Amino acid sequence: MQGRFGIGFVDSDVERDIILSNNDFTRAKINHNDKVYSGYLETGYDIKNGNGDFVVTPFVGLTHDTVVRGSFSEEKSQFGLTADKKNYNQTAALLGLRVGKAVNWNGGSKTTFQGYVTHQRAFNDQDLSFDARYTGLPGATFKVKGIGLSKNKTWVGVGALTEVNSGFGWYVNYDGSIDSGKGKGNNNVFTTGIRINF
């Protein structure tokens, strides 16, 4: 079993044009400070071959994310938006499979080739909508439609980690996701780097 918890701090500056007529517009500016809390818990079982250099790991997990969006008020226009602080929450279950194969080279280094597939399903439908009002008309409250968050997401990935010695290694990874439902779309992420152990 393993888990992790993280917190992030976001400082956002946003500018948008408010068009009042063909020749009349104002540029509204806002700043808001946000926090992101993320937690993950996972359990699985390693199935190894006789040499221990090939491992298949089925696993299940639970993840929860909370975004605390700070309050903001657009300036320089009576039609700017004002909104109070709001929290967004999403909890999801995961089911996945990892495969790893270690290869020992003659020089003493070792490369571990890895691959995985994970499907994530959220327990609730969530989007980033919020209630707002015009800066110049504080009594008129309305809902601003926000981007939808995907309820179903599938991740696949492959990578390789080469440990040159006990203190140094390098890696290269590819991760891709396919989303369905609200906020659907595809993501492709390539990462590479080095590891230094002290």
PDB file of C-alpha atoms in Angstrom:
ATOM      1  CA  MET A   1       0.000   0.000   0.000  1.00  0.00           C
ATOM      2  CA  GLN A   2       1.228   3.493  -0.734  1.00  0.00           C
ATOM      3  CA  GLY A   3      -0.139   7.004  -0.659  1.00  0.00           C
ATOM      4  CA  ARG A   4       0.771  10.621  -1.139  1.00  0.00           C
ATOM      5  CA  PHE A   5      -0.542  14.067  -0.296  1.00  0.00           C
ATOM      6  CA  GLY A   6       0.311  17.367  -1.911  1.00  0.00           C
ATOM      7  CA  ILE A   7      -0.577  21.026  -1.730  1.00  0.00           C
ATOM      8  CA  GLY A   8      -0.035  23.653  -4.396  1.00  0.00           C
ATOM      9  CA  PHE A   9      -0.316  27.427  -4.422  1.00  0.00           C
ATOM     10  CA  VAL A  10      -1.437  29.269  -7.566  1.00  0.00           C
ATOM     11  CA  ASP A  11      -1.211  33.015  -8.210  1.00  0.00           C
ATOM     12  CA  SER A  12      -3.364  33.850 -11.256  1.00  0.00           C
ATOM     13  CA  ASP A  13      -3.444  37.077 -13.271  1.00  0.00           C
ATOM     14  CA  VAL A  14      -6.232  37.274 -15.864  1.00  0.00           C
ATOM     15  CA  GLU A  15      -7.093  39.944 -18.419  1.00  0.00           C
ATOM     16  CA  ARG A  16     -10.170  39.957 -20.649  1.00  0.00           C
ATOM     17  CA  ASP A  17     -11.850  42.439 -22.958  1.00  0.00           C
ATOM     18  CA  ILE A  18     -15.428  43.473 -22.142  1.00  0.00           C
ATOM     19  CA  ILE A  19     -17.041  44.530 -25.424  1.00  0.00           C
ATOM     20  CA  LEU A  20     -19.838  47.050 -24.930  1.00  0.00           C
ATOM     21  CA  SER A  21     -20.305  47.971 -28.606  1.00  0.00           C
ATOM     22  CA  ASN A  22     -18.421  47.760 -31.896  1.00  0.00           C
ATOM     23  CA  ASN A  23     -16.100  50.607 -30.903  1.00  0.00           C
ATOM     24  CA  ASP A  24     -16.311  50.501 -27.130  1.00  0.00           C
ATOM     25  CA  PHE A  25     -14.565  47.972 -24.931  1.00  0.00           C
ATOM     26  CA  THR A  26     -12.685  47.909 -21.665  1.00  0.00           C
ATOM     27  CA  ARG A  27      -9.972  45.575 -20.451  1.00  0.00           C
ATOM     28  CA  ALA A  28     -10.704  44.042 -17.072  1.00  0.00           C
ATOM     29  CA  LYS A  29      -7.924  42.702 -14.870  1.00  0.00           C
ATOM     30  CA  ILE A  30      -8.090  40.383 -11.901  1.00  0.00           C
ATOM     31  CA  ASN A  31      -5.765  38.539  -9.582  1.00  0.00           C
ATOM     32  CA  HIS A  32      -6.739  35.633  -7.368  1.00  0.00           C
ATOM     33  CA  ASN A  33      -4.769  33.259  -5.189  1.00  0.00           C
ATOM     34  CA  ASP A  34      -5.770  29.606  -5.255  1.00  0.00           C
ATOM     35  CA  LYS A  35      -4.816  26.453  -3.376  1.00  0.00           C
ATOM     36  CA  VAL A  36      -4.854  22.876  -4.680  1.00  0.00           C
ATOM     37  CA  TYR A  37      -4.954  19.873  -2.319  1.00  0.00           C
ATOM     38  CA  SER A  38      -4.406  16.389  -3.720  1.00  0.00           C
ATOM     39  CA  GLY A  39      -4.419  13.002  -1.999  1.00  0.00           C
ATOM     40  CA  TYR A  40      -3.901   9.482  -3.354  1.00  0.00           C
ATOM     41  CA  LEU A  41      -4.077   6.008  -1.800  1.00  0.00           C
ATOM     42  CA  GLU A  42      -3.252   2.782  -3.639  1.00  0.00           C
ATOM     43  CA  THR A  43      -2.934  -0.925  -2.983  1.00  0.00           C
ATOM     44  CA  GLY A  44      -1.779  -3.662  -5.321  1.00  0.00           C
ATOM     45  CA  TYR A  45      -0.028  -7.012  -5.573  1.00  0.00           C
ATOM     46  CA  ASP A  46       3.301  -7.795  -7.284  1.00  0.00           C
ATOM     47  CA  ILE A  47       3.351 -10.970  -9.383  1.00  0.00           C
ATOM     48  CA  LYS A  48       6.996 -11.849 -10.134  1.00  0.00           C
ATOM     49  CA  ASN A  49       8.727 -14.466 -12.236  1.00  0.00           C
ATOM     50  CA  GLY A  50      11.331 -16.815 -10.780  1.00  0.00           C
ATOM     51  CA  ASN A  51      14.219 -14.404 -11.365  1.00  0.00           C
ATOM     52  CA  GLY A  52      12.332 -11.439  -9.975  1.00  0.00           C
ATOM     53  CA  ASP A  53      13.177  -9.303 -13.007  1.00  0.00           C
ATOM     54  CA  PHE A  54       9.671  -9.301 -14.512  1.00  0.00           C
ATOM     55  CA  VAL A  55       6.806  -7.911 -12.429  1.00  0.00           C
ATOM     56  CA  VAL A  56       3.087  -7.527 -13.138  1.00  0.00           C
ATOM     57  CA  THR A  57       1.153  -5.401 -10.628  1.00  0.00           C
ATOM     58  CA  PRO A  58      -2.643  -5.072 -10.687  1.00  0.00           C
ATOM     59  CA  PHE A  59      -3.778  -2.269  -8.395  1.00  0.00           C
ATOM     60  CA  VAL A  60      -6.736  -0.189  -7.236  1.00  0.00           C
ATOM     61  CA  GLY A  61      -6.657   3.335  -5.901  1.00  0.00           C
ATOM     62  CA  LEU A  62      -8.618   6.280  -4.593  1.00  0.00           C
ATOM     63  CA  THR A  63      -7.840   9.921  -5.343  1.00  0.00           C
ATOM     64  CA  HIS A  64      -9.292  13.198  -4.125  1.00  0.00           C
ATOM     65  CA  ASP A  65      -8.593  16.726  -5.356  1.00  0.00           C
ATOM     66  CA  THR A  66      -9.787  20.017  -3.903  1.00  0.00           C
ATOM     67  CA  VAL A  67      -9.298  23.381  -5.603  1.00  0.00           C
ATOM     68  CA  VAL A  68      -9.886  26.470  -3.472  1.00  0.00           C
ATOM     69  CA  ARG A  69     -10.368  29.341  -5.910  1.00  0.00           C
ATOM     70  CA  GLY A  70      -9.831  32.731  -4.305  1.00  0.00           C
ATOM     71  CA  SER A  71     -12.322  35.589  -4.517  1.00  0.00           C
ATOM     72  CA  PHE A  72     -11.829  38.221  -7.200  1.00  0.00           C
ATOM     73  CA  SER A  73     -13.277  41.450  -8.568  1.00  0.00           C
ATOM     74  CA  GLU A  74     -12.586  42.762 -12.074  1.00  0.00           C
ATOM     75  CA  GLU A  75     -11.664  46.421 -12.130  1.00  0.00           C
ATOM     76  CA  LYS A  76     -12.088  49.323 -14.580  1.00  0.00           C
ATOM     77  CA  SER A  77     -15.613  48.401 -15.721  1.00  0.00           C
ATOM     78  CA  GLN A  78     -19.043  48.317 -14.099  1.00  0.00           C
ATOM     79  CA  PHE A  79     -19.623  45.137 -16.129  1.00  0.00           C
ATOM     80  CA  GLY A  80     -16.617  43.436 -14.584  1.00  0.00           C
ATOM     81  CA  LEU A  81     -17.279  40.250 -12.631  1.00  0.00           C
ATOM     82  CA  THR A  82     -17.085  39.862  -8.874  1.00  0.00           C
ATOM     83  CA  ALA A  83     -17.123  36.412  -7.263  1.00  0.00           C
ATOM     84  CA  ASP A  84     -16.620  35.004  -3.786  1.00  0.00           C
ATOM     85  CA  LYS A  85     -14.181  32.249  -2.896  1.00  0.00           C
ATOM     86  CA  LYS A  86     -15.325  28.785  -3.949  1.00  0.00           C
ATOM     87  CA  ASN A  87     -14.216  25.190  -3.405  1.00  0.00           C
ATOM     88  CA  TYR A  88     -14.291  22.494  -6.091  1.00  0.00           C
ATOM     89  CA  ASN A  89     -13.997  18.823  -5.120  1.00  0.00           C
ATOM     90  CA  GLN A  90     -13.651  15.603  -7.058  1.00  0.00           C
ATOM     91  CA  THR A  91     -13.127  12.059  -5.755  1.00  0.00           C
ATOM     92  CA  ALA A  92     -12.375   9.175  -8.102  1.00  0.00           C
ATOM     93  CA  ALA A  93     -11.594   5.450  -8.038  1.00  0.00           C
ATOM     94  CA  LEU A  94      -8.820   3.920 -10.131  1.00  0.00           C
ATOM     95  CA  LEU A  95      -8.162   0.461 -11.525  1.00  0.00           C
ATOM     96  CA  GLY A  96      -4.925  -0.312 -13.288  1.00  0.00           C
ATOM     97  CA  LEU A  97      -2.102  -2.626 -14.276  1.00  0.00           C
ATOM     98  CA  ARG A  98       1.677  -2.052 -14.289  1.00  0.00           C
ATOM     99  CA  VAL A  99       4.322  -4.158 -15.991  1.00  0.00           C
ATOM    100  CA  GLY A 100       8.068  -3.897 -15.389  1.00  0.00           C
ATOM    101  CA  LYS A 101      11.074  -5.697 -16.855  1.00  0.00           C
ATOM    102  CA  ALA A 102      14.614  -5.211 -15.514  1.00  0.00           C
ATOM    103  CA  VAL A 103      17.679  -5.792 -17.701  1.00  0.00           C
ATOM    104  CA  ASN A 104      21.182  -5.965 -16.207  1.00  0.00           C
ATOM    105  CA  TRP A 105      23.974  -4.838 -18.520  1.00  0.00           C
ATOM    106  CA  ASN A 106      27.574  -6.062 -18.584  1.00  0.00           C
ATOM    107  CA  GLY A 107      28.959  -2.777 -17.266  1.00  0.00           C
ATOM    108  CA  GLY A 108      26.962  -3.057 -14.059  1.00  0.00           C
ATOM    109  CA  SER A 109      24.145  -0.693 -14.993  1.00  0.00           C
ATOM    110  CA  LYS A 110      20.484  -1.707 -15.004  1.00  0.00           C
ATOM    111  CA  THR A 111      17.537  -0.571 -17.126  1.00  0.00           C
ATOM    112  CA  THR A 112      13.951  -1.090 -16.022  1.00  0.00           C
ATOM    113  CA  PHE A 113      11.353  -0.898 -18.775  1.00  0.00           C
ATOM    114  CA  GLN A 114       7.886  -0.052 -17.496  1.00  0.00           C
ATOM    115  CA  GLY A 115       4.372   0.264 -18.838  1.00  0.00           C
ATOM    116  CA  TYR A 116       0.963   0.844 -17.311  1.00  0.00           C
ATOM    117  CA  VAL A 117      -2.703   1.411 -18.035  1.00  0.00           C
ATOM    118  CA  THR A 118      -5.076   3.077 -15.556  1.00  0.00           C
ATOM    119  CA  HIS A 119      -8.770   3.870 -15.765  1.00  0.00           C
ATOM    120  CA  GLN A 120     -10.180   6.533 -13.463  1.00  0.00           C
ATOM    121  CA  ARG A 121     -13.865   7.168 -12.783  1.00  0.00           C
ATOM    122  CA  ALA A 122     -15.070  10.098 -10.700  1.00  0.00           C
ATOM    123  CA  PHE A 123     -17.889   9.631  -8.218  1.00  0.00           C
ATOM    124  CA  ASN A 124     -19.487  12.977  -9.057  1.00  0.00           C
ATOM    125  CA  ASP A 125     -20.013  15.311 -12.004  1.00  0.00           C
ATOM    126  CA  GLN A 126     -18.079  18.510 -11.423  1.00  0.00           C
ATOM    127  CA  ASP A 127     -17.348  21.645 -13.382  1.00  0.00           C
ATOM    128  CA  LEU A 128     -15.746  24.977 -12.578  1.00  0.00           C
ATOM    129  CA  SER A 129     -18.944  27.051 -12.706  1.00  0.00           C
ATOM    130  CA  PHE A 130     -19.452  29.795 -10.139  1.00  0.00           C
ATOM    131  CA  ASP A 131     -21.930  32.462  -9.035  1.00  0.00           C
ATOM    132  CA  ALA A 132     -20.947  36.026  -9.910  1.00  0.00           C
ATOM    133  CA  ARG A 133     -22.325  39.536 -10.089  1.00  0.00           C
ATOM    134  CA  TYR A 134     -21.428  42.643 -12.038  1.00  0.00           C
ATOM    135  CA  THR A 135     -19.120  45.005 -10.189  1.00  0.00           C
ATOM    136  CA  GLY A 136     -21.449  47.937 -10.900  1.00  0.00           C
ATOM    137  CA  LEU A 137     -24.640  45.966 -10.156  1.00  0.00           C
ATOM    138  CA  PRO A 138     -23.942  44.089  -6.919  1.00  0.00           C
ATOM    139  CA  GLY A 139     -27.527  42.893  -6.498  1.00  0.00           C
ATOM    140  CA  ALA A 140     -27.716  40.926  -9.772  1.00  0.00           C
ATOM    141  CA  THR A 141     -26.260  37.449  -9.247  1.00  0.00           C
ATOM    142  CA  PHE A 142     -25.953  34.923 -12.067  1.00  0.00           C
ATOM    143  CA  LYS A 143     -24.120  31.697 -12.846  1.00  0.00           C
ATOM    144  CA  VAL A 144     -20.981  31.676 -14.993  1.00  0.00           C
ATOM    145  CA  LYS A 145     -20.482  28.365 -16.782  1.00  0.00           C
ATOM    146  CA  GLY A 146     -17.065  26.873 -16.147  1.00  0.00           C
ATOM    147  CA  ILE A 147     -15.102  24.177 -17.899  1.00  0.00           C
ATOM    148  CA  GLY A 148     -16.336  20.650 -17.229  1.00  0.00           C
ATOM    149  CA  LEU A 149     -14.144  18.061 -15.524  1.00  0.00           C
ATOM    150  CA  SER A 150     -13.944  14.617 -17.049  1.00  0.00           C
ATOM    151  CA  LYS A 151     -15.790  11.844 -15.216  1.00  0.00           C
ATOM    152  CA  ASN A 152     -13.936   9.033 -17.020  1.00  0.00           C
ATOM    153  CA  LYS A 153     -10.263   9.124 -17.904  1.00  0.00           C
ATOM    154  CA  THR A 154      -7.872   6.439 -19.144  1.00  0.00           C
ATOM    155  CA  TRP A 155      -4.100   6.844 -18.853  1.00  0.00           C
ATOM    156  CA  VAL A 156      -1.460   4.745 -20.603  1.00  0.00           C
ATOM    157  CA  GLY A 157       2.277   5.110 -20.288  1.00  0.00           C
ATOM    158  CA  VAL A 158       5.642   3.580 -21.090  1.00  0.00           C
ATOM    159  CA  GLY A 159       9.085   4.460 -19.861  1.00  0.00           C
ATOM    160  CA  ALA A 160      12.608   3.369 -19.087  1.00  0.00           C
ATOM    161  CA  LEU A 161      14.834   4.060 -16.093  1.00  0.00           C
ATOM    162  CA  THR A 162      18.562   3.373 -16.427  1.00  0.00           C
ATOM    163  CA  GLU A 163      20.532   3.203 -13.185  1.00  0.00           C
ATOM    164  CA  VAL A 164      24.157   3.723 -14.197  1.00  0.00           C
ATOM    165  CA  ASN A 165      25.296   3.212 -10.613  1.00  0.00           C
ATOM    166  CA  SER A 166      23.873   3.574  -7.107  1.00  0.00           C
ATOM    167  CA  GLY A 167      24.104   7.362  -7.273  1.00  0.00           C
ATOM    168  CA  PHE A 168      23.136   8.282 -10.821  1.00  0.00           C
ATOM    169  CA  GLY A 169      20.437   7.379 -13.325  1.00  0.00           C
ATOM    170  CA  TRP A 170      18.382   8.787 -16.172  1.00  0.00           C
ATOM    171  CA  TYR A 171      14.845   8.209 -17.393  1.00  0.00           C
ATOM    172  CA  VAL A 172      12.490   8.858 -20.276  1.00  0.00           C
ATOM    173  CA  ASN A 173       8.695   8.491 -20.110  1.00  0.00           C
ATOM    174  CA  TYR A 174       5.595   8.937 -22.227  1.00  0.00           C
ATOM    175  CA  ASP A 175       2.117   9.331 -20.714  1.00  0.00           C
ATOM    176  CA  GLY A 176      -1.123   9.779 -22.634  1.00  0.00           C
ATOM    177  CA  SER A 177      -4.733  10.159 -21.562  1.00  0.00           C
ATOM    178  CA  ILE A 178      -8.116   9.847 -23.220  1.00  0.00           C
ATOM    179  CA  ASP A 179     -11.012  11.638 -21.545  1.00  0.00           C
ATOM    180  CA  SER A 180     -14.721  11.116 -22.068  1.00  0.00           C
ATOM    181  CA  GLY A 181     -17.771  13.154 -21.186  1.00  0.00           C
ATOM    182  CA  LYS A 182     -17.463  16.752 -20.029  1.00  0.00           C
ATOM    183  CA  GLY A 183     -14.029  18.180 -20.614  1.00  0.00           C
ATOM    184  CA  LYS A 184     -13.172  15.349 -22.991  1.00  0.00           C
ATOM    185  CA  GLY A 185      -9.899  15.521 -24.822  1.00  0.00           C
ATOM    186  CA  ASN A 186      -6.511  13.908 -25.167  1.00  0.00           C
ATOM    187  CA  ASN A 187      -3.219  14.683 -23.427  1.00  0.00           C
ATOM    188  CA  ASN A 188       0.276  13.609 -24.408  1.00  0.00           C
ATOM    189  CA  VAL A 189       3.209  14.146 -22.051  1.00  0.00           C
ATOM    190  CA  PHE A 190       6.878  13.341 -22.676  1.00  0.00           C
ATOM    191  CA  THR A 191       9.331  13.616 -19.769  1.00  0.00           C
ATOM    192  CA  THR A 192      13.026  12.952 -19.420  1.00  0.00           C
ATOM    193  CA  GLY A 193      15.525  13.704 -16.714  1.00  0.00           C
ATOM    194  CA  ILE A 194      18.267  12.475 -14.424  1.00  0.00           C
ATOM    195  CA  ARG A 195      18.261  11.112 -10.890  1.00  0.00           C
ATOM    196  CA  ILE A 196      21.036  11.764  -8.405  1.00  0.00           C
ATOM    197  CA  ASN A 197      21.037   9.902  -5.097  1.00  0.00           C
ATOM    198  CA  PHE A 198      23.007  11.177  -2.119  1.00  0.00           C
TER     199      PHE A 198
END
